[in-house]
């Protein structure tokens, strides 16, 4: 058995395997022949996206199916059947394992992108309401947000850890902790609170949150976060735009330096990078979903 295969099959309960996501693709320019817009299956209701080695992975908030599309052609297929509850934020690591936030299921799971097999699953909470919304991979584990509970979750082995959010975090009606990223130095978490528009720097061990100083600007309708170097992209879903911020090394302070948008946006939720592009699924929250509702992916230059 190869070293890689051993590491894949030994996932559960091995904290050392919770490694950072693959990022080599972002260093290569996406060829101009790659489509900047392509369709997802009708009725799919996409929300999350992750990209590795020229393949984009999408989760359905309808039933949790995972769809994989080739960025060269835009064509794809369902590689893993969902559990009947949504698949939201996701990240893929360097071994091709897809970490998926499980929405109202209160859970998360890890999927082998080659086979579609569920390698591990985690129940975070049986409390209601719950909405496990997004995930980020760090050297010491995978961190998941919950938009309906004043906590976040850490997975570094077979038993998840629940960490209360305190400090400047105040739990309010509506969506709370949503998109999640690391700070540029990798020592803390960044969470956007949709109900307030605040960006919060969170100690991953204690859960103490401090508001990031970005002046008087609010990240209204803040959803997915993507950090590239010291540039933080904040997807503002119902505003149909992406705020572009420059952060200091520790993630305590930043400033808005621009925004990205596209006439093809229809409530984009989160972003993943490939070369000089950001790819975003359009969740179309303002359109009532039906089995024939059209959904698509939009790419913008960054």
Coordinates of C-alpha atoms in Angstrom, one line a residue:
X1 CA 0.0 0.0 0.0
X2 CA 1.4 3.4 -0.9
X3 CA 2.2 6.1 1.6
X4 CA -0.6 8.3 0.2
X5 CA -3.2 5.6 0.4
X6 CA -2.3 4.8 4.0
X7 CA -2.8 8.4 4.9
X8 CA -6.1 8.5 3.2
X9 CA -7.5 5.4 4.9
X10 CA -6.1 6.3 8.3
X11 CA -8.1 9.6 8.4
X12 CA -10.3 9.1 11.4
X13 CA -8.7 9.9 14.7
X14 CA -5.3 11.1 13.4
X15 CA -4.9 14.8 14.2
X16 CA -1.7 15.0 12.1
X17 CA -3.6 14.4 9.0
X18 CA -5.7 17.6 9.4
X19 CA -3.4 19.6 7.1
X20 CA -3.9 22.8 5.1
X21 CA -5.8 22.8 1.8
X22 CA -4.0 22.5 -1.5
X23 CA -3.1 25.8 -3.1
X24 CA -0.8 25.1 -5.9
X25 CA -3.4 25.7 -8.6
X26 CA -3.8 29.3 -7.6
X27 CA -0.3 30.0 -8.7
X28 CA -1.0 29.1 -12.4
X29 CA -3.0 31.4 -14.6
X30 CA -6.3 30.0 -15.7
X31 CA -6.2 29.8 -19.6
X32 CA -8.4 32.3 -21.4
X33 CA -10.1 29.3 -23.1
X34 CA -11.6 28.2 -19.7
X35 CA -15.2 29.3 -19.5
X36 CA -16.0 32.2 -17.2
X37 CA -19.6 30.9 -16.8
X38 CA -21.0 27.4 -16.8
X39 CA -24.1 25.7 -15.7
X40 CA -24.8 23.4 -12.7
X41 CA -27.7 20.9 -12.7
X42 CA -31.2 22.4 -12.7
X43 CA -32.6 22.4 -9.2
X44 CA -29.2 21.8 -7.6
X45 CA -29.3 24.8 -5.2
X46 CA -25.5 25.3 -4.9
X47 CA -23.8 27.1 -2.1
X48 CA -20.2 25.9 -1.3
X49 CA -17.3 25.6 -3.6
X50 CA -13.8 24.2 -3.4
X51 CA -11.2 23.8 -6.1
X52 CA -8.2 21.4 -6.5
X53 CA -6.2 20.4 -9.6
X54 CA -8.6 22.1 -12.1
X55 CA -11.7 20.5 -10.6
X56 CA -14.4 22.5 -8.8
X57 CA -16.6 20.8 -6.2
X58 CA -20.0 22.1 -5.3
X59 CA -22.5 21.2 -2.5
X60 CA -26.3 21.2 -2.8
X61 CA -28.2 22.8 0.0
X62 CA -31.2 20.8 -1.2
X63 CA -30.1 17.3 -0.5
X64 CA -26.3 17.5 0.1
X65 CA -25.1 16.0 -3.2
X66 CA -21.5 16.8 -4.2
X67 CA -21.0 17.8 -7.9
X68 CA -17.6 18.0 -9.5
X69 CA -17.0 20.1 -12.6
X70 CA -13.9 20.3 -14.9
X71 CA -12.9 24.0 -15.1
X72 CA -11.6 23.4 -18.6
X73 CA -15.0 22.5 -20.0
X74 CA -17.6 23.3 -17.3
X75 CA -18.9 19.8 -17.6
X76 CA -19.4 17.6 -14.5
X77 CA -21.3 15.0 -12.6
X78 CA -22.5 14.1 -9.1
X79 CA -19.7 12.2 -7.4
X80 CA -21.3 11.7 -4.0
X81 CA -24.9 11.3 -3.0
X82 CA -26.0 13.6 -0.2
X83 CA -27.6 12.5 3.1
X84 CA -30.8 14.5 2.5
X85 CA -29.7 17.6 4.3
X86 CA -27.6 20.4 2.8
X87 CA -23.9 20.5 2.0
X88 CA -22.7 24.1 2.4
X89 CA -19.1 25.4 2.9
X90 CA -16.3 23.1 1.9
X91 CA -12.5 22.8 1.6
X92 CA -10.3 20.2 -0.1
X93 CA -6.9 19.3 1.4
X94 CA -3.7 18.2 -0.4
X95 CA -4.8 14.6 -0.3
X96 CA -8.0 15.1 -2.2
X97 CA -10.3 14.9 0.9
X98 CA -13.3 17.2 0.8
X99 CA -14.4 18.6 4.2
X100 CA -18.1 19.6 4.1
X101 CA -20.3 21.6 6.4
X102 CA -23.6 19.9 7.0
X103 CA -26.1 22.8 7.4
X104 CA -29.2 21.9 9.5
X105 CA -27.9 18.4 9.9
X106 CA -25.6 19.8 12.7
X107 CA -22.8 17.8 11.2
X108 CA -19.8 17.6 8.9
X109 CA -18.2 14.9 6.8
X110 CA -15.1 14.1 4.8
X111 CA -15.4 12.8 1.3
X112 CA -12.8 11.2 -1.0
X113 CA -12.9 13.2 -4.2
X114 CA -11.7 10.3 -6.3
X115 CA -14.3 7.8 -5.2
X116 CA -17.1 9.9 -3.6
X117 CA -16.9 7.7 -0.5
X118 CA -17.6 9.2 2.9
X119 CA -14.3 8.7 4.8
X120 CA -15.5 10.2 8.1
X121 CA -18.6 11.9 9.5
X122 CA -19.0 14.0 12.7
X123 CA -22.1 15.0 14.7
X124 CA -21.4 18.4 16.2
X125 CA -24.8 19.1 17.9
X126 CA -28.3 17.8 18.4
X127 CA -29.5 21.2 19.4
X128 CA -32.0 23.1 17.4
X129 CA -31.8 25.3 15.6
X130 CA -28.4 24.6 14.1
X131 CA -26.8 25.5 10.8
X132 CA -23.3 24.3 10.2
X133 CA -22.3 26.8 7.5
X134 CA -18.6 26.8 6.6
X135 CA -15.2 25.2 7.2
X136 CA -11.5 26.1 7.1
X137 CA -8.5 23.8 7.4
X138 CA -5.7 24.7 9.7
X139 CA -2.5 22.8 10.7
X140 CA -4.2 21.7 14.0
X141 CA -7.6 20.7 12.6
X142 CA -10.7 21.7 10.7
X143 CA -12.9 24.5 12.1
X144 CA -16.6 24.7 11.3
X145 CA -19.0 27.6 12.0
X146 CA -22.6 27.4 13.2
X147 CA -24.8 30.3 12.2
X148 CA -27.5 29.4 14.7
X149 CA -25.5 28.6 17.8
X150 CA -22.9 30.8 19.6
X151 CA -20.2 28.3 19.1
X152 CA -17.8 26.8 16.5
X153 CA -16.4 23.3 16.2
X154 CA -12.9 21.9 15.9
X155 CA -12.2 18.5 14.4
X156 CA -8.7 17.1 15.0
X157 CA -9.6 13.5 15.7
X158 CA -12.7 11.2 16.1
X159 CA -14.4 13.4 18.6
X160 CA -15.3 17.0 17.7
X161 CA -14.7 19.9 20.1
X162 CA -17.3 22.6 20.7
X163 CA -15.9 26.0 21.5
X164 CA -18.1 28.9 22.7
X165 CA -17.8 32.3 21.0
X166 CA -17.3 35.1 23.5
X167 CA -15.7 38.6 23.7
X168 CA -17.1 40.9 21.0
X169 CA -19.3 38.2 19.6
X170 CA -23.0 38.8 20.4
X171 CA -25.5 36.1 19.3
X172 CA -28.4 37.8 17.5
X173 CA -31.5 36.7 15.6
X174 CA -30.8 35.6 12.0
X175 CA -27.6 34.3 10.5
X176 CA -24.6 34.8 12.8
X177 CA -21.2 33.1 12.3
X178 CA -20.9 32.4 8.6
X179 CA -17.8 32.4 6.5
X180 CA -14.5 31.4 8.1
X181 CA -10.8 31.9 7.2
X182 CA -7.4 32.0 8.8
X183 CA -5.6 35.2 9.6
X184 CA -2.5 35.9 7.4
X185 CA -0.2 34.6 10.1
X186 CA -2.3 31.5 10.5
X187 CA -2.6 31.9 14.2
X188 CA -6.2 32.8 14.5
X189 CA -9.5 32.5 12.8
X190 CA -11.5 35.2 10.9
X191 CA -15.3 34.9 11.0
X192 CA -17.9 37.1 9.3
X193 CA -21.1 37.6 11.3
X194 CA -23.8 38.1 8.8
X195 CA -26.3 39.6 11.2
X196 CA -24.0 42.5 12.1
X197 CA -21.6 42.7 9.2
X198 CA -18.7 42.5 11.6
X199 CA -15.4 40.7 10.8
X200 CA -14.2 39.0 13.9
X201 CA -10.7 37.7 14.8
X202 CA -11.2 34.6 16.9
X203 CA -8.8 32.8 19.2
X204 CA -9.1 29.2 18.0
X205 CA -8.5 27.8 21.5
X206 CA -10.5 30.1 23.8
X207 CA -13.2 31.3 21.4
X208 CA -12.6 34.9 22.4
X209 CA -13.6 37.1 19.5
X210 CA -12.4 40.7 18.8
X211 CA -13.8 42.9 16.1
X212 CA -11.3 43.5 13.3
X213 CA -10.7 47.2 12.8
X214 CA -11.8 48.0 9.2
X215 CA -13.1 51.5 10.1
X216 CA -16.8 52.2 9.9
X217 CA -17.3 49.7 7.0
X218 CA -19.7 46.8 7.5
X219 CA -19.6 43.5 5.6
X220 CA -23.3 43.6 5.1
X221 CA -24.6 40.2 3.9
X222 CA -21.2 38.8 4.4
X223 CA -21.0 35.1 3.4
X224 CA -18.0 33.2 2.2
X225 CA -14.4 34.3 3.0
X226 CA -11.3 33.6 1.0
X227 CA -7.8 34.6 2.1
X228 CA -4.9 34.8 -0.4
X229 CA -1.8 36.2 1.2
X230 CA -2.9 39.2 3.1
X231 CA -5.9 39.9 0.7
X232 CA -9.3 38.9 2.1
X233 CA -12.2 38.4 -0.2
X234 CA -15.6 38.8 1.5
X235 CA -18.6 37.6 -0.6
X236 CA -21.6 39.8 0.1
X237 CA -24.2 37.5 -1.3
X238 CA -27.4 39.6 -1.7
X239 CA -25.4 42.7 -2.7
X240 CA -24.0 40.7 -5.6
X241 CA -20.4 41.8 -4.9
X242 CA -17.1 40.8 -3.3
X243 CA -15.4 43.2 -0.9
X244 CA -11.6 43.2 -1.3
X245 CA -9.6 43.9 1.9
X246 CA -5.9 44.2 2.8
X247 CA -5.2 42.9 6.3
X248 CA -2.2 43.3 8.5
X249 CA -0.1 40.2 9.3
X250 CA -2.0 39.3 12.5
X251 CA -5.5 40.0 11.1
X252 CA -6.3 42.6 13.7
X253 CA -6.7 45.5 11.2
X254 CA -7.5 46.0 7.6
X255 CA -9.0 48.3 4.9
X256 CA -11.3 47.9 2.0
X257 CA -9.3 48.4 -1.2
X258 CA -11.8 47.5 -3.8
X259 CA -14.7 45.4 -4.9
X260 CA -15.5 42.9 -7.6
X261 CA -18.8 42.2 -9.3
X262 CA -20.3 40.8 -12.4
X263 CA -23.6 41.1 -14.3
X264 CA -23.8 37.3 -14.1
X265 CA -24.0 37.3 -10.3
X266 CA -27.3 36.2 -8.8
X267 CA -26.6 36.0 -5.1
X268 CA -23.2 34.4 -5.1
X269 CA -22.3 32.8 -1.8
X270 CA -18.7 31.9 -1.6
X271 CA -15.5 31.9 -3.7
X272 CA -12.6 29.6 -4.6
X273 CA -9.5 30.6 -6.5
X274 CA -7.9 29.1 -9.6
X275 CA -5.1 31.1 -11.2
X276 CA -6.1 34.7 -11.6
X277 CA -9.8 34.0 -11.2
X278 CA -12.3 33.6 -8.5
X279 CA -15.1 31.1 -9.1
X280 CA -18.5 31.6 -7.4
X281 CA -21.7 29.6 -7.4
X282 CA -24.9 31.6 -7.7
X283 CA -27.3 30.5 -5.0
X284 CA -30.2 32.6 -6.3
X285 CA -31.7 33.1 -2.8
X286 CA -34.3 35.6 -4.2
X287 CA -35.6 33.0 -6.7
X288 CA -38.0 30.3 -5.4
X289 CA -36.3 27.0 -6.1
X290 CA -38.0 24.4 -8.2
X291 CA -36.6 21.2 -9.8
X292 CA -36.1 23.1 -13.1
X293 CA -34.6 26.3 -11.6
X294 CA -31.3 27.1 -13.4
X295 CA -28.0 27.6 -11.5
X296 CA -24.6 28.5 -12.7
X297 CA -21.0 29.4 -11.8
X298 CA -19.4 32.8 -12.5
X299 CA -15.7 33.5 -12.7
X300 CA -14.2 37.0 -12.2
X301 CA -10.7 38.3 -12.5
X302 CA -9.1 39.1 -9.2

